[in-house]
Amino acid sequence: MKPTFSSFHSLHSPLFHPLLSLHRRPRCPRMDSSSPPHHHSNQNKTKIIVTMGATGCGKSRLSVDLATHFPHSQIINSDKMQLYNGLDITTNKIPLHERKGVPHFLLGDLDTIDADVLPSQFRSAAGLTIANIVSRGNLPLLVGGSNSFIHAVLVETFDPQVDVFTGPDSVSHLLRYDCCFLWVDVAWSVLSDYLCERVDEMLESGMLEELAQFYDPTKVGVRVGLRKAIGVSEFDEYFRKYPPWESEANGRIPKEGCDQARKEAYVEAVRQIKDNTCILAKRQIGKIMRLRKAGWDLKRLDATATFRAMMMKKKKNKSSSAASSDLEWRDIWEREVMEPSVKAVRRFLQ
């Protein structure tokens, strides 16, 4: 039996222009009159914190850590795949329990999965969200890896017809907000290994089962909206050969003794996901370097030692029956990423 899928509102319907439906949850809580007046600069520009970096570098962790340290902070997602409702494991949405009660906006709120969100639409939606957050005396934190969206939101003048990351010297340094940029960076040799390990962990956490439920044989080859998420097209060929509705085993990680051809198809799909994830990370880093070259004042935070310690801890856990503590890598994170970030934000707000 073939899977069925819900119908969704059109991006071009009155209910969805420009992404206004993204503002329906969570609501901004009202702040009392004692809220710190921290959201305007001397130039009368709204102050916002912008956390950037390649996929998997710890942006979400840092944003939540900062939001708990600066309690009037609220987070706006700027990852284009995480805008959509669905595929939470595949798109690496931060789980609810890891958000620590911090309000997140434009995260998983978009039900229209078969349409792309344009940078101009995101600029409108994020601009409204920032204004709503600030109107209640709170501090906006813009977080995500989609640098084209970040650029569209922040620049003073935005031309939707121009791809600023392909043309020479087309990135503007004139911004409509007063921004504190935090760039979480990890040495490529460490980050690439971590990203490959993360794919394995995502699969062990249910990514294959999630993709099996999402698979639609009538949409194979369609690359639009949420179907652009890494993992969807890579497993389309696998599910075409081994449809999940023909056998429950087709939607689970192959075990020892399973059909060899199915196992090889699975391994090939996983290899493609790892390759494409690394390609995405390299592309993101390249765009960040272009923004920095254009004059964006990005404070670089080196998380290499943190990730090296984290991977070492996981390696020890695999080779030992006794799980080792997270204290080492968390201590390094606090010292080399979190503390410099807190100091930078505090100076910025003062």
Coordinates of C-alpha atoms in Angstrom, one line a residue:
M1 CA 0.0 0.0 0.0
K2 CA 1.4 3.4 -1.0
P3 CA 1.8 6.1 1.6
T4 CA -0.5 9.1 1.5
F5 CA 0.4 12.7 2.3
S6 CA -1.5 15.6 3.7
S7 CA -2.3 18.6 1.5
F8 CA -0.6 21.9 2.3
H9 CA -1.3 25.6 1.8
S10 CA 0.3 27.2 -1.2
L11 CA 3.1 29.7 -0.7
H12 CA 1.2 32.0 -2.9
S13 CA -2.1 31.8 -1.0
P14 CA -3.4 34.7 1.1
L15 CA -2.7 32.5 4.2
F16 CA 1.0 32.5 3.4
H17 CA 2.3 35.9 2.3
P18 CA 5.0 36.7 3.2
L19 CA 5.4 33.6 5.4
L20 CA 3.0 35.2 7.9
S21 CA 1.9 31.8 9.0
L22 CA 5.4 31.2 10.5
H23 CA 4.5 33.6 13.3
R24 CA 1.8 31.5 14.8
R25 CA 3.9 29.7 17.5
P26 CA 5.4 30.2 19.9
R27 CA 3.9 33.5 21.1
C28 CA 6.2 36.2 22.4
P29 CA 5.6 36.4 26.1
R30 CA 4.9 39.9 27.5
M31 CA 7.7 41.4 29.5
D32 CA 7.2 43.7 32.5
S33 CA 8.5 47.2 32.7
S34 CA 11.7 46.0 34.4
S35 CA 12.9 44.4 31.1
P36 CA 16.3 45.8 30.2
P37 CA 16.1 48.4 27.4
H38 CA 18.9 46.7 25.5
H39 CA 17.5 46.6 21.9
H40 CA 18.5 50.0 20.4
S41 CA 21.9 51.2 19.5
N42 CA 23.1 54.8 19.6
Q43 CA 22.3 55.0 15.9
N44 CA 18.7 53.9 16.7
K45 CA 19.2 50.5 15.1
T46 CA 17.8 47.4 16.6
K47 CA 20.5 45.2 18.2
I48 CA 20.5 41.5 17.3
I49 CA 22.9 38.7 17.9
V50 CA 23.8 36.6 14.8
T51 CA 25.3 33.1 15.3
M52 CA 26.8 31.7 12.1
G53 CA 28.8 28.7 11.1
A54 CA 28.9 25.5 8.9
T55 CA 26.4 22.8 9.5
G56 CA 27.1 20.7 12.6
C57 CA 29.4 23.3 14.3
G58 CA 27.3 23.9 17.4
K59 CA 25.4 27.0 16.5
S60 CA 22.2 25.9 18.1
R61 CA 24.0 24.8 21.3
L62 CA 25.7 28.2 21.5
S63 CA 22.4 30.1 20.9
V64 CA 20.6 28.3 23.6
D65 CA 23.5 28.7 26.0
L66 CA 23.5 32.5 25.3
A67 CA 19.8 32.7 25.6
T68 CA 19.9 31.1 29.1
H69 CA 22.7 33.5 30.1
F70 CA 20.9 36.6 28.7
P71 CA 17.3 35.7 29.9
H72 CA 15.4 38.1 27.7
S73 CA 16.8 36.4 24.5
Q74 CA 14.6 34.7 21.9
I75 CA 15.9 32.6 19.0
I76 CA 15.0 33.0 15.3
N77 CA 15.9 30.1 13.0
S78 CA 17.6 31.0 9.7
D79 CA 18.2 27.4 8.4
K80 CA 16.0 27.1 5.3
M81 CA 15.3 23.3 5.7
Q82 CA 14.4 23.7 9.4
L83 CA 11.7 26.2 8.4
Y84 CA 9.5 23.3 7.3
N85 CA 7.4 21.1 9.5
G86 CA 8.7 17.5 9.2
L87 CA 11.9 15.5 8.9
D88 CA 13.1 16.7 12.3
I89 CA 16.0 14.1 12.5
T90 CA 17.0 14.5 8.8
T91 CA 17.1 18.3 9.1
N92 CA 18.8 18.3 12.5
K93 CA 16.2 20.5 14.3
I94 CA 17.2 21.1 17.9
P95 CA 15.0 18.8 20.0
L96 CA 12.5 20.4 22.3
H97 CA 14.3 19.3 25.5
E98 CA 17.5 20.9 24.4
R99 CA 15.9 24.3 23.8
K100 CA 15.7 24.7 27.6
G101 CA 12.5 26.6 27.5
V102 CA 13.9 29.3 25.2
P103 CA 11.3 30.5 22.6
H104 CA 12.2 29.5 19.0
F105 CA 10.6 31.2 16.0
L106 CA 10.4 30.1 12.3
L107 CA 11.4 26.6 13.3
G108 CA 9.3 23.8 11.9
D109 CA 6.3 26.1 11.4
L110 CA 5.9 25.9 7.6
D111 CA 3.4 23.2 6.5
T112 CA 3.9 23.9 2.8
I113 CA 6.7 21.4 2.1
D114 CA 6.5 21.4 -1.7
A115 CA 7.5 25.0 -2.3
D116 CA 10.7 26.9 -1.9
V117 CA 11.1 29.8 0.5
L118 CA 12.7 32.8 -1.3
P119 CA 15.3 35.0 0.5
S120 CA 12.9 37.9 0.0
Q121 CA 10.1 36.0 1.7
F122 CA 12.4 35.1 4.6
R123 CA 13.6 38.7 4.9
S124 CA 9.9 39.8 5.4
A125 CA 9.1 37.0 7.8
A126 CA 12.3 37.4 9.9
G127 CA 12.0 41.2 9.9
L128 CA 8.5 40.9 11.3
T129 CA 9.6 38.4 13.9
I130 CA 12.6 40.6 15.0
A131 CA 10.2 43.6 15.3
N132 CA 7.8 41.5 17.5
I133 CA 10.5 40.3 19.7
V134 CA 12.0 43.7 20.2
S135 CA 8.6 45.3 20.8
R136 CA 8.3 43.2 24.0
G137 CA 11.7 44.2 25.3
N138 CA 13.5 41.0 24.3
L139 CA 16.7 40.4 22.4
P140 CA 16.6 38.6 19.0
L141 CA 19.2 35.9 18.3
L142 CA 19.3 35.0 14.6
V143 CA 20.8 31.5 14.2
G144 CA 21.4 29.2 11.2
G145 CA 23.6 28.0 8.4
S146 CA 21.7 29.5 5.4
N147 CA 23.9 32.5 4.7
S148 CA 21.8 33.7 1.8
F149 CA 18.9 34.1 4.2
I150 CA 21.1 35.8 6.8
H151 CA 22.3 38.2 4.2
A152 CA 18.8 38.9 3.0
V153 CA 17.6 39.7 6.5
L154 CA 20.4 41.9 7.6
V155 CA 21.4 44.1 4.6
E156 CA 20.0 47.6 4.3
T157 CA 19.1 47.2 0.7
F158 CA 18.2 43.9 -0.7
D159 CA 17.9 43.0 -4.4
P160 CA 16.1 39.6 -4.9
Q161 CA 17.4 39.5 -8.5
V162 CA 21.1 39.4 -7.4
D163 CA 22.9 36.3 -6.0
V164 CA 25.5 38.2 -4.0
F165 CA 27.6 35.0 -3.4
T166 CA 28.3 34.5 -7.2
G167 CA 29.0 38.0 -8.3
P168 CA 32.3 39.8 -7.6
D169 CA 32.2 42.3 -4.7
S170 CA 28.4 42.2 -4.5
V171 CA 28.0 41.6 -0.7
S172 CA 27.0 44.8 1.0
H173 CA 28.5 45.8 4.4
L174 CA 25.6 48.3 5.0
L175 CA 23.3 46.6 7.5
R176 CA 19.8 47.6 8.7
Y177 CA 20.5 46.2 12.2
D178 CA 23.2 46.7 14.8
C179 CA 24.7 43.2 14.8
C180 CA 27.0 41.2 17.0
F181 CA 28.3 38.4 14.8
L182 CA 29.5 35.1 16.4
W183 CA 31.1 32.7 14.0
V184 CA 31.6 29.2 15.3
D185 CA 34.4 27.6 13.4
V186 CA 35.9 24.1 13.5
A187 CA 39.1 22.9 11.7
W188 CA 38.0 21.1 8.5
S189 CA 39.9 17.9 9.3
V190 CA 37.9 17.6 12.6
L191 CA 34.6 18.9 11.3
S192 CA 34.5 16.6 8.3
D193 CA 35.1 13.5 10.5
Y194 CA 32.4 14.8 12.9
L195 CA 29.8 15.3 10.2
C196 CA 30.3 11.8 8.9
E197 CA 29.9 10.4 12.4
R198 CA 26.8 12.6 12.9
V199 CA 25.2 11.0 9.9
D200 CA 25.7 7.6 11.4
E201 CA 24.2 8.8 14.7
M202 CA 21.2 10.3 12.9
L203 CA 20.5 7.0 11.2
E204 CA 20.7 5.2 14.5
S205 CA 18.2 7.8 15.9
G206 CA 15.6 7.0 13.4
M207 CA 16.5 9.0 10.2
L208 CA 15.9 6.0 7.9
E209 CA 12.5 5.3 9.4
E210 CA 11.6 9.0 9.1
L211 CA 12.6 9.1 5.4
A212 CA 10.7 5.8 4.8
Q213 CA 7.5 7.5 6.0
F214 CA 8.3 10.6 3.9
Y215 CA 9.1 8.7 0.7
D216 CA 6.6 9.2 -2.2
P217 CA 7.4 7.4 -5.4
T218 CA 5.5 10.0 -7.4
K219 CA 7.9 12.7 -6.2
V220 CA 11.2 10.9 -6.9
G221 CA 13.5 13.4 -8.6
V222 CA 11.5 16.4 -7.4
R223 CA 13.9 18.9 -5.7
V224 CA 11.8 21.6 -4.2
G225 CA 11.0 22.7 -0.6
L226 CA 11.7 20.2 2.1
R227 CA 12.6 17.6 -0.6
K228 CA 15.9 19.5 -1.0
A229 CA 17.0 18.3 2.5
I230 CA 20.1 16.1 2.4
G231 CA 19.0 12.5 2.8
V232 CA 15.7 12.7 0.7
S233 CA 17.1 12.3 -2.8
E234 CA 20.0 10.1 -1.6
F235 CA 17.6 7.5 -0.3
D236 CA 15.0 7.8 -3.2
E237 CA 16.9 5.3 -5.2
Y238 CA 17.2 2.9 -2.3
F239 CA 13.4 3.1 -1.6
R240 CA 12.6 2.8 -5.3
K241 CA 14.3 -0.6 -5.2
Y242 CA 13.2 -1.5 -1.7
P243 CA 9.8 0.2 -1.1
P244 CA 9.1 0.6 2.6
W245 CA 5.5 -0.5 2.3
E246 CA 6.6 -3.9 0.8
S247 CA 8.6 -4.8 3.9
E248 CA 9.1 -3.1 7.3
A249 CA 12.8 -4.2 7.0
N250 CA 13.3 -1.9 4.1
G251 CA 12.7 1.1 6.4
R252 CA 15.3 -0.1 9.0
I253 CA 19.1 -0.2 9.0
P254 CA 20.3 -3.5 7.4
K255 CA 21.6 -6.0 9.9
E256 CA 24.1 -8.8 9.5
G257 CA 22.8 -11.6 7.3
C258 CA 20.4 -9.3 5.4
D259 CA 20.1 -9.3 1.6
Q260 CA 23.5 -8.2 0.3
A261 CA 22.2 -6.1 -2.5
R262 CA 19.9 -4.1 -0.1
K263 CA 22.9 -3.6 2.2
E264 CA 25.0 -2.3 -0.6
A265 CA 22.3 0.1 -1.8
Y266 CA 22.0 1.4 1.8
V267 CA 25.7 1.9 2.2
E268 CA 25.8 3.8 -1.1
A269 CA 23.0 6.1 0.0
V270 CA 24.8 6.8 3.3
R271 CA 28.0 7.6 1.5
Q272 CA 26.2 10.1 -0.7
I273 CA 24.7 11.8 2.3
K274 CA 28.1 12.1 4.0
D275 CA 29.7 13.5 0.8
N276 CA 26.8 16.0 0.2
T277 CA 26.9 17.1 3.9
C278 CA 30.6 17.9 3.6
I279 CA 30.0 19.7 0.3
L280 CA 27.3 21.8 2.0
A281 CA 29.6 22.7 4.9
K282 CA 32.4 23.8 2.6
R283 CA 30.0 25.9 0.6
Q284 CA 28.7 27.5 3.9
I285 CA 32.3 28.3 5.0
G286 CA 33.0 29.8 1.6
K287 CA 30.0 32.2 1.9
I288 CA 31.0 33.2 5.5
M289 CA 34.5 34.1 4.2
R290 CA 32.9 36.3 1.5
L291 CA 30.8 38.1 4.1
R292 CA 33.9 38.6 6.2
K293 CA 35.9 39.9 3.2
A294 CA 33.1 42.3 2.5
G295 CA 33.5 43.9 5.9
W296 CA 31.1 42.0 8.2
D297 CA 32.7 42.0 11.6
L298 CA 32.6 38.3 12.4
K299 CA 34.0 37.2 15.8
R300 CA 35.6 33.8 15.2
L301 CA 35.1 31.2 17.9
D302 CA 37.3 28.2 17.5
A303 CA 35.4 25.1 18.6
T304 CA 38.0 22.6 17.2
A305 CA 39.2 21.4 20.6
T306 CA 35.7 20.9 21.8
F307 CA 34.8 18.7 18.9
R308 CA 38.0 16.8 19.1
A309 CA 37.3 16.0 22.8
M310 CA 33.7 15.1 22.0
M311 CA 34.7 12.7 19.3
M312 CA 37.4 11.1 21.6
K313 CA 34.7 10.7 24.3
K314 CA 32.4 8.9 21.8
K315 CA 35.3 6.7 20.7
K316 CA 36.1 5.7 24.3
N317 CA 32.4 4.9 24.9
K318 CA 32.4 2.5 21.9
S319 CA 35.4 0.7 23.1
S320 CA 34.4 0.5 26.7
S321 CA 31.4 -0.8 28.6
A322 CA 31.5 2.1 31.0
A323 CA 30.4 5.4 29.5
S324 CA 32.8 8.3 30.0
S325 CA 31.8 11.7 31.2
D326 CA 30.9 14.7 29.0
L327 CA 32.7 17.0 31.4
E328 CA 35.9 17.4 29.4
W329 CA 34.4 18.6 26.2
R330 CA 31.9 20.7 28.0
D331 CA 34.6 22.4 30.0
I332 CA 36.5 23.2 26.8
W333 CA 33.3 24.5 25.2
E334 CA 32.7 26.8 28.2
R335 CA 36.2 28.1 28.1
E336 CA 36.9 28.5 24.4
V337 CA 33.5 29.2 22.9
M338 CA 30.9 30.2 25.5
E339 CA 32.9 32.5 27.7
P340 CA 34.3 34.6 24.8
S341 CA 30.8 34.7 23.3
V342 CA 29.3 36.0 26.6
K343 CA 32.0 38.7 26.9
A344 CA 31.4 39.8 23.3
V345 CA 27.6 40.0 23.7
R346 CA 27.9 41.8 27.0
R347 CA 30.2 44.4 25.5
F348 CA 27.9 44.7 22.5
L349 CA 24.8 45.3 24.7
Q350 CA 26.5 47.8 26.9

